[in-house]
Amino acid sequence: MDTRTLGILGGGQLGRMLVESAHRLNIKTLLLDAPGAPAKQINALHDHIDGSFKDAAKIKELSQRCDVITTEIEHVDAAPLAELEKQGFEVWPSSATIITIQDKYVQHKHLAEHDLPLPYFIPIDTPTTEALEKTGAELGYPYMLKSRTMAYDGRGNYAVKSSTDIPAALEALGDKPLYAEKWCEFTRELAVMVVRGKDGQVASYPAVETVQENSICKYVYAPARNLSSELQSAAQKLAREAIACLPTGAVGIFGVEMFELPGGKLLLNEIAPRPHNSGHYTLSACEISQFEAHIRAVMGLPLPETIGEMKVQHCVMYNLLGEETIDVAKNSLSVEGASVYLYGKAEMKKGRKMGHINIVGSTPAEVDERLARVLGKKEPKRT
Ligand code: ATP
Ligand code: MG
Ligand code: MG
């Protein structure tokens, strides 16, 4: 299909699922990450590069052995990618896109400058007690203190409920570059996957409902339950607008997280320039998964406008976190409509994403009932 080799920065679960999709299209992939990383385990065809996706020398070495570079994570060193682009090397999404997204304050400023709706946010120049008290006076309590960089699974967030929380907040995040957001009283969280090609073609997947527990995604309902068709369209439109305003070279799949407010107003939460946890359902519920869509986009293959359409009526994705993984994964093998994806992570840690289960069905009740059996419960789970 394609004789070019795709280099991928990062070999975690997203890289692993990208590799699977690329292989179905006969596209060779070369990975840069630690030895034995999840994506390397299923791709023993080539000599991958052992090292960090933050190491400029390793990124250069990767570029010498592939034709196109992409990334499964935004926390990469973007400077060597910019150098490669100057030499005419293909990097998708572009370094400019990654730079705009990887610092969440820069990302929010960029989106706000393009008049897109966000929770009110302010910078914090120096993390001191006085600065956080001033922030409380401006935003009110509670407010969300956020690390500008390296955030994932809520680990860079601290909910400051009152001024008495400030010492603990500084203890948790005081060594990081910070900003703060007004607390958002959302009714629920939605997310939309958007794919963008090199010629600017855009397609979106349906808006899904994501349910976070302790700031980590636990369930994703696709499509979002009881969402009016107006709001479904509005969420996809907002997600497309957010991607359209990114710097040139915003090519690939993007996850757009948003908050739904009482009355149906939508605010953006954040963008991920890569496959996203809220898009894992596409592996079971769509003709073309988010991973294949990304491969197609970065390799310049066709992206039909209908790429995001679902082939089943309903799907729930359940994240396997930490110790529960093996028991729940085993249960899922006996439940109709359920498919399990395990990531091959070396170590089980509390709360760590070890895999996920997609459950498809023809009604929300059927999906709930199947999920209850996967979880070993008799009564359907209500969220
Ligand atoms: P991810 O793993 O999605 O990259 P992250 O670590 O970058 O997450 P955010 O998406 O910023 O963190 O926040 C994680 C969760 O915390 C959100 O999904 C939401 O549930 C909650 N949250 C974030 N910002 C706010 C806010 N301003 N008000 C209320 N809750 C918030
Ligand atoms: Mg994030
Ligand atoms: Mg998030």
Coordinates of C-alpha atoms and ligand atoms in Angstrom, one line a residue:
M1 CA 0.0 0.0 0.0
D2 CA 2.7 2.5 1.0
T3 CA 6.4 2.0 0.8
R4 CA 7.2 4.8 3.3
T5 CA 8.1 4.1 6.9
L6 CA 6.3 6.0 9.7
G7 CA 8.3 6.9 12.8
I8 CA 6.3 7.2 16.0
L9 CA 7.5 9.2 19.1
G10 CA 6.2 7.1 22.0
G11 CA 5.3 3.5 22.3
G12 CA 2.6 3.3 24.9
Q13 CA -0.9 2.0 24.4
L14 CA -1.8 4.7 21.8
G15 CA 1.4 3.8 19.8
R16 CA 0.5 0.1 20.2
M17 CA -3.0 0.6 18.6
L18 CA -1.5 2.9 15.9
V19 CA 0.9 0.1 15.0
E20 CA -2.0 -2.4 14.7
S21 CA -3.8 0.0 12.3
A22 CA -0.7 0.7 10.3
H23 CA 0.1 -2.9 9.8
R24 CA -3.4 -3.6 8.4
L25 CA -2.5 -1.2 5.7
N26 CA 1.0 -2.7 5.2
I27 CA 2.6 0.5 6.5
K28 CA 5.9 0.0 8.3
T29 CA 6.3 1.7 11.7
L30 CA 9.4 2.4 13.7
L31 CA 9.2 3.4 17.4
L32 CA 11.2 5.6 19.7
D33 CA 10.6 4.7 23.4
A34 CA 12.0 2.6 26.2
P35 CA 12.9 -1.1 25.4
G36 CA 9.8 -3.4 25.7
A37 CA 7.3 -0.5 25.5
P38 CA 3.8 -1.7 24.7
A39 CA 3.9 -0.8 21.0
K40 CA 7.3 -2.5 20.5
Q41 CA 6.0 -5.8 21.9
I42 CA 3.7 -6.2 18.9
N43 CA 6.0 -5.0 16.3
A44 CA 9.2 -7.1 16.3
L45 CA 9.8 -6.6 12.5
H46 CA 12.3 -3.8 12.8
D47 CA 15.1 -2.6 15.0
H48 CA 13.3 0.1 17.0
I49 CA 15.1 2.9 18.7
D50 CA 15.5 2.7 22.5
G51 CA 15.5 6.0 24.2
S52 CA 13.3 9.0 25.1
F53 CA 11.0 11.0 22.8
K54 CA 12.4 14.0 24.6
D55 CA 15.9 13.3 23.4
A56 CA 16.9 15.4 20.3
A57 CA 19.6 13.0 19.2
K58 CA 17.3 10.1 19.3
I59 CA 14.6 12.0 17.4
K60 CA 17.3 12.7 14.7
E61 CA 18.3 9.1 14.6
L62 CA 14.6 8.1 14.1
S63 CA 14.3 10.6 11.2
Q64 CA 17.3 9.0 9.5
R65 CA 15.4 5.7 9.3
C66 CA 11.9 6.8 8.4
D67 CA 10.0 9.0 6.0
V68 CA 7.3 10.6 8.1
I69 CA 7.3 11.3 11.9
T70 CA 4.2 11.4 14.1
T71 CA 3.6 11.2 17.8
E72 CA 1.4 9.4 20.3
I73 CA 2.0 12.0 23.0
E74 CA 2.3 15.8 23.1
H75 CA 5.0 15.9 25.8
V76 CA 7.8 15.5 23.3
D77 CA 10.8 17.8 22.5
A78 CA 9.3 19.9 19.7
A79 CA 12.6 21.8 18.9
P80 CA 14.2 18.9 16.9
L81 CA 10.9 18.4 15.1
A82 CA 11.0 22.1 14.0
E83 CA 14.6 21.5 12.8
L84 CA 13.5 18.5 10.7
E85 CA 10.6 20.5 9.2
K86 CA 13.1 23.2 8.1
Q87 CA 14.9 20.5 6.2
G88 CA 11.7 19.5 4.4
F89 CA 11.0 16.4 6.6
E90 CA 7.4 15.5 7.1
V91 CA 6.2 15.8 10.8
W92 CA 2.5 15.5 11.5
P93 CA 1.1 17.1 13.5
S94 CA 3.6 19.9 13.0
S95 CA 5.9 21.1 15.7
A96 CA 3.9 24.4 15.8
T97 CA 0.7 22.5 16.6
I98 CA 2.5 20.5 19.3
I99 CA 4.0 23.6 20.8
T100 CA 0.6 25.4 20.9
I101 CA -1.0 22.4 22.6
Q102 CA 1.6 21.0 25.0
D103 CA 1.5 24.0 27.3
K104 CA -2.1 24.2 28.4
Y105 CA -1.9 27.9 29.2
V106 CA -0.5 28.7 25.7
Q107 CA -3.3 26.4 24.3
H108 CA -6.0 28.2 26.2
K109 CA -4.7 31.6 25.2
H110 CA -4.6 30.5 21.6
L111 CA -8.2 29.3 21.7
A112 CA -9.4 32.4 23.6
E113 CA -7.7 34.6 21.0
H114 CA -9.8 32.8 18.4
D115 CA -13.0 33.6 20.4
L116 CA -13.6 30.0 21.4
P117 CA -15.5 29.5 24.7
L118 CA -13.5 28.3 27.7
P119 CA -13.7 28.5 31.5
Y120 CA -12.2 31.8 32.6
F121 CA -8.5 31.3 33.3
I122 CA -5.5 33.3 34.5
P123 CA -1.7 32.9 34.5
I124 CA 0.2 32.4 37.7
D125 CA 3.7 33.9 37.3
T126 CA 5.3 32.7 40.6
P127 CA 3.6 30.0 42.7
T128 CA 3.5 31.6 46.1
T129 CA 0.8 31.7 48.9
E130 CA 0.1 35.3 48.0
A131 CA -0.3 34.5 44.3
L132 CA -2.7 31.7 45.0
E133 CA -4.7 33.8 47.5
K134 CA -4.9 36.6 44.9
T135 CA -6.1 33.9 42.4
G136 CA -8.8 32.8 44.9
A137 CA -9.9 36.4 45.3
E138 CA -10.2 36.8 41.5
L139 CA -11.8 33.4 40.6
G140 CA -13.6 32.5 43.8
Y141 CA -13.4 29.1 45.5
P142 CA -13.2 26.4 44.5
Y143 CA -10.9 27.0 41.6
M144 CA -8.7 24.5 39.6
L145 CA -5.0 25.0 39.8
K146 CA -3.3 23.4 36.8
S147 CA 0.1 22.5 35.7
R148 CA 0.8 24.1 32.3
T149 CA 2.9 21.2 31.1
M150 CA 3.2 17.4 31.4
A151 CA -0.3 17.0 32.6
Y152 CA -2.3 13.7 32.2
D153 CA -5.0 11.8 34.0
G154 CA -5.6 14.9 36.2
R155 CA -2.2 14.5 37.7
G156 CA -1.3 18.2 37.1
N157 CA -4.6 19.4 38.7
Y158 CA -5.4 20.5 42.2
A159 CA -8.8 21.6 43.2
V160 CA -8.3 24.6 45.6
K161 CA -11.5 24.5 47.7
S162 CA -10.6 27.3 50.1
S163 CA -7.5 29.4 51.1
T164 CA -6.7 26.7 53.7
D165 CA -5.9 24.3 50.7
I166 CA -3.2 26.6 49.4
P167 CA -0.2 25.0 51.3
A168 CA -1.2 21.5 50.1
A169 CA -1.7 22.8 46.6
L170 CA 1.8 24.4 46.6
E171 CA 3.2 21.2 48.0
A172 CA 1.6 19.2 45.1
L173 CA 2.2 21.5 42.2
G174 CA 4.5 24.4 43.4
D175 CA 7.5 23.2 41.4
K176 CA 5.6 23.3 38.1
P177 CA 4.7 26.2 35.8
L178 CA 1.0 26.9 36.7
Y179 CA -2.2 28.6 35.7
A180 CA -5.7 28.6 37.2
E181 CA -9.2 28.1 35.9
K182 CA -12.5 29.1 37.3
W183 CA -14.4 26.1 38.6
C184 CA -16.8 24.8 36.0
E185 CA -20.2 23.6 37.2
F186 CA -20.7 21.3 34.3
T187 CA -23.6 18.9 33.9
R188 CA -21.4 16.5 32.1
E189 CA -18.3 16.2 30.0
L190 CA -18.3 15.5 26.2
A191 CA -15.5 14.8 23.8
V192 CA -15.2 14.7 20.0
M193 CA -12.5 13.2 17.8
V194 CA -11.7 15.3 14.8
V195 CA -9.4 14.2 11.9
R196 CA -7.7 16.6 9.6
G197 CA -5.8 15.8 6.4
K198 CA -2.9 17.5 4.7
D199 CA -5.2 19.2 2.2
G200 CA -7.4 20.5 5.1
Q201 CA -10.1 17.9 4.7
V202 CA -11.9 17.5 8.1
A203 CA -14.2 14.9 9.5
S204 CA -15.5 14.4 13.0
Y205 CA -16.7 11.5 15.0
P206 CA -19.9 11.7 17.2
A207 CA -19.8 13.6 20.5
V208 CA -19.4 11.1 23.3
E209 CA -20.0 11.4 27.0
T210 CA -16.9 10.9 29.2
V211 CA -17.2 10.0 32.9
Q212 CA -14.2 10.9 35.0
E213 CA -13.6 9.4 38.5
N214 CA -10.8 11.1 40.4
S215 CA -10.0 13.1 37.2
I216 CA -9.3 9.8 35.3
C217 CA -11.5 8.8 32.5
K218 CA -13.5 5.7 33.5
Y219 CA -16.4 5.3 31.1
V220 CA -17.1 6.7 27.6
Y221 CA -20.7 6.5 26.2
A222 CA -20.9 6.7 22.4
P223 CA -22.9 8.5 21.2
A224 CA -23.5 10.7 24.3
R225 CA -26.8 9.6 25.9
N226 CA -29.8 11.8 25.6
L227 CA -28.0 14.5 23.7
S228 CA -30.3 16.5 21.4
S229 CA -29.4 16.5 17.7
E230 CA -28.8 20.3 18.0
L231 CA -26.2 19.8 20.8
Q232 CA -24.7 16.8 19.0
S233 CA -24.1 19.1 16.0
A234 CA -23.0 22.0 18.2
A235 CA -20.3 19.9 19.9
Q236 CA -18.9 18.6 16.6
K237 CA -18.9 22.1 15.2
L238 CA -17.1 23.5 18.2
A239 CA -14.5 20.7 18.0
R240 CA -13.9 21.4 14.3
E241 CA -13.5 25.1 15.0
A242 CA -11.0 24.4 17.8
I243 CA -8.9 22.3 15.3
A244 CA -9.4 24.8 12.5
C245 CA -7.7 27.6 14.5
L246 CA -4.5 25.6 15.2
P247 CA -1.3 26.7 13.5
T248 CA -0.4 25.2 10.1
G249 CA 0.3 21.6 10.0
A250 CA -2.5 20.5 12.3
V251 CA -2.7 17.1 10.6
G252 CA -3.8 13.8 12.2
I253 CA -6.5 12.9 14.8
F254 CA -7.3 15.2 17.6
G255 CA -9.3 14.7 20.8
V256 CA -11.4 17.7 21.9
E257 CA -12.7 17.6 25.5
M258 CA -15.5 19.9 26.5
F259 CA -17.9 20.8 29.3
E260 CA -21.7 20.9 28.9
L261 CA -23.2 23.5 31.2
P262 CA -26.8 23.6 32.4
G263 CA -28.9 24.9 29.5
G264 CA -26.6 23.3 26.9
K265 CA -23.8 25.8 26.6
L266 CA -20.5 24.2 25.7
L267 CA -17.0 25.2 26.9
L268 CA -13.7 23.7 25.6
N269 CA -11.6 21.9 28.2
E270 CA -8.6 20.9 26.3
I271 CA -7.2 19.4 23.0
A272 CA -5.0 16.4 22.5
P273 CA -3.0 16.3 19.2
R274 CA -3.2 12.5 19.0
P275 CA -5.5 9.5 19.5
H276 CA -7.4 9.9 22.7
N277 CA -8.9 7.7 25.4
S278 CA -12.4 9.1 24.5
G279 CA -11.9 7.7 21.0
H280 CA -11.1 4.1 21.9
Y281 CA -14.8 3.1 21.3
T282 CA -14.1 3.7 17.5
L283 CA -12.2 0.4 17.4
S284 CA -15.5 -1.5 17.9
A285 CA -18.1 1.0 16.9
C286 CA -16.9 2.7 13.7
E287 CA -15.8 1.4 10.3
I288 CA -12.6 3.4 10.6
S289 CA -11.1 3.7 14.1
Q290 CA -9.4 6.8 15.4
F291 CA -6.0 5.0 15.0
E292 CA -6.6 4.2 11.3
A293 CA -7.9 7.7 10.7
H294 CA -4.6 9.1 12.2
I295 CA -2.5 6.8 10.0
R296 CA -4.5 7.8 6.9
A297 CA -4.1 11.5 7.7
V298 CA -0.4 11.5 8.4
M299 CA 0.4 9.2 5.4
G300 CA -1.8 11.3 3.0
L301 CA -4.4 8.6 2.4
P302 CA -8.1 9.3 1.7
L303 CA -10.3 10.5 4.6
P304 CA -13.9 10.2 3.5
E305 CA -16.3 12.8 5.1
T306 CA -18.2 9.8 6.5
I307 CA -15.1 8.4 8.3
G308 CA -16.6 9.1 11.8
E309 CA -19.9 7.3 11.3
M310 CA -20.8 4.6 13.7
K311 CA -21.6 1.1 12.5
V312 CA -23.4 0.1 15.7
Q313 CA -26.1 2.0 17.6
H314 CA -24.4 2.2 21.0
C315 CA -21.1 1.6 22.6
V316 CA -19.6 2.0 26.1
M317 CA -15.9 2.0 26.7
Y318 CA -14.7 1.0 30.1
N319 CA -11.1 1.7 31.2
L320 CA -9.3 -1.0 33.1
L321 CA -7.4 0.7 35.8
G322 CA -4.9 -1.0 38.1
E323 CA -5.7 -4.1 40.0
E324 CA -9.2 -4.9 38.8
T325 CA -7.8 -5.4 35.2
I326 CA -7.5 -9.2 35.0
D327 CA -10.8 -10.1 36.7
V328 CA -12.8 -7.7 34.7
A329 CA -11.0 -8.6 31.4
K330 CA -11.7 -12.3 32.1
N331 CA -15.4 -11.6 32.7
S332 CA -15.7 -9.7 29.5
L333 CA -14.7 -12.7 27.5
S334 CA -18.1 -14.3 28.2
V335 CA -20.2 -11.3 27.5
E336 CA -21.7 -10.7 24.0
G337 CA -20.7 -7.5 22.3
A338 CA -17.6 -7.0 24.5
S339 CA -14.0 -6.8 23.2
V340 CA -11.0 -6.4 25.5
Y341 CA -7.8 -4.6 24.7
L342 CA -4.9 -5.1 27.0
Y343 CA -1.8 -2.9 26.7
G344 CA 1.0 -5.1 27.9
K345 CA 2.3 -2.7 30.5
A346 CA 5.2 -4.0 32.5
E347 CA 4.0 -3.0 35.9
M348 CA 0.5 -2.8 37.5
K349 CA 0.1 0.5 39.4
K350 CA -2.9 1.8 41.3
G351 CA -5.0 3.8 38.8
R352 CA -2.8 3.0 35.9
K353 CA -4.5 2.4 32.5
M354 CA -3.8 -1.3 31.8
G355 CA -6.4 -1.8 29.1
H356 CA -10.0 -1.1 28.0
I357 CA -13.2 -2.9 27.1
N358 CA -15.6 -1.8 24.4
I359 CA -19.1 -3.1 24.7
V360 CA -21.5 -2.6 21.8
G361 CA -25.3 -3.0 21.8
S362 CA -28.5 -1.9 20.1
T363 CA -29.9 0.2 23.0
P364 CA -28.4 2.1 26.0
A365 CA -30.1 -0.5 28.3
E366 CA -28.5 -3.4 26.5
V367 CA -25.1 -1.8 26.7
D368 CA -25.7 -1.1 30.5
E369 CA -26.8 -4.7 31.1
R370 CA -23.7 -6.1 29.3
L371 CA -21.4 -3.7 31.2
A372 CA -23.0 -4.8 34.5
R373 CA -22.1 -8.4 33.7
V374 CA -18.6 -7.4 32.6
L375 CA -18.2 -5.8 36.0
G376 CA -19.5 -8.9 37.8
K377 CA -22.7 -7.0 39.0
K378 CA -26.2 -8.1 38.6
E379 CA -27.8 -4.7 38.5
P380 CA -26.9 -2.4 35.6
K381 CA -24.6 0.4 36.6
R382 CA -26.2 3.9 36.5
T383 CA -24.0 6.9 36.1
Ligands
ATP1 P1 -6.2 14.2 30.4 O1 -5.8 12.9 30.9 O2 -7.6 14.2 29.7 O3 -5.1 14.8 29.5 P2 -5.5 16.3 32.2 O4 -4.6 15.8 33.2 O5 -4.9 17.1 31.1 O6 -6.4 15.2 31.6 P3 -7.8 18.1 32.5 O7 -8.5 17.5 31.3 O8 -7.5 19.5 32.4 O9 -6.5 17.2 33.0 O10 -8.7 17.8 33.8 C1 -9.1 16.5 34.2 C2 -10.5 16.5 34.7 O11 -10.6 17.4 35.8 C3 -11.5 17.0 33.7 O12 -11.9 16.0 32.8 C4 -12.6 17.4 34.6 O13 -13.4 16.3 35.1 C5 -11.9 18.1 35.8 N1 -11.7 19.5 35.5 C6 -10.7 20.1 34.7 N2 -10.8 21.5 34.7 C7 -11.9 21.8 35.5 C8 -12.5 23.0 35.8 N3 -12.1 24.2 35.4 N4 -13.6 22.9 36.7 C9 -14.1 21.7 37.1 N5 -13.5 20.5 36.8 C10 -12.5 20.5 36.0
MG2 MG -4.7 16.6 29.1
MG3 MG -8.3 16.1 29.9

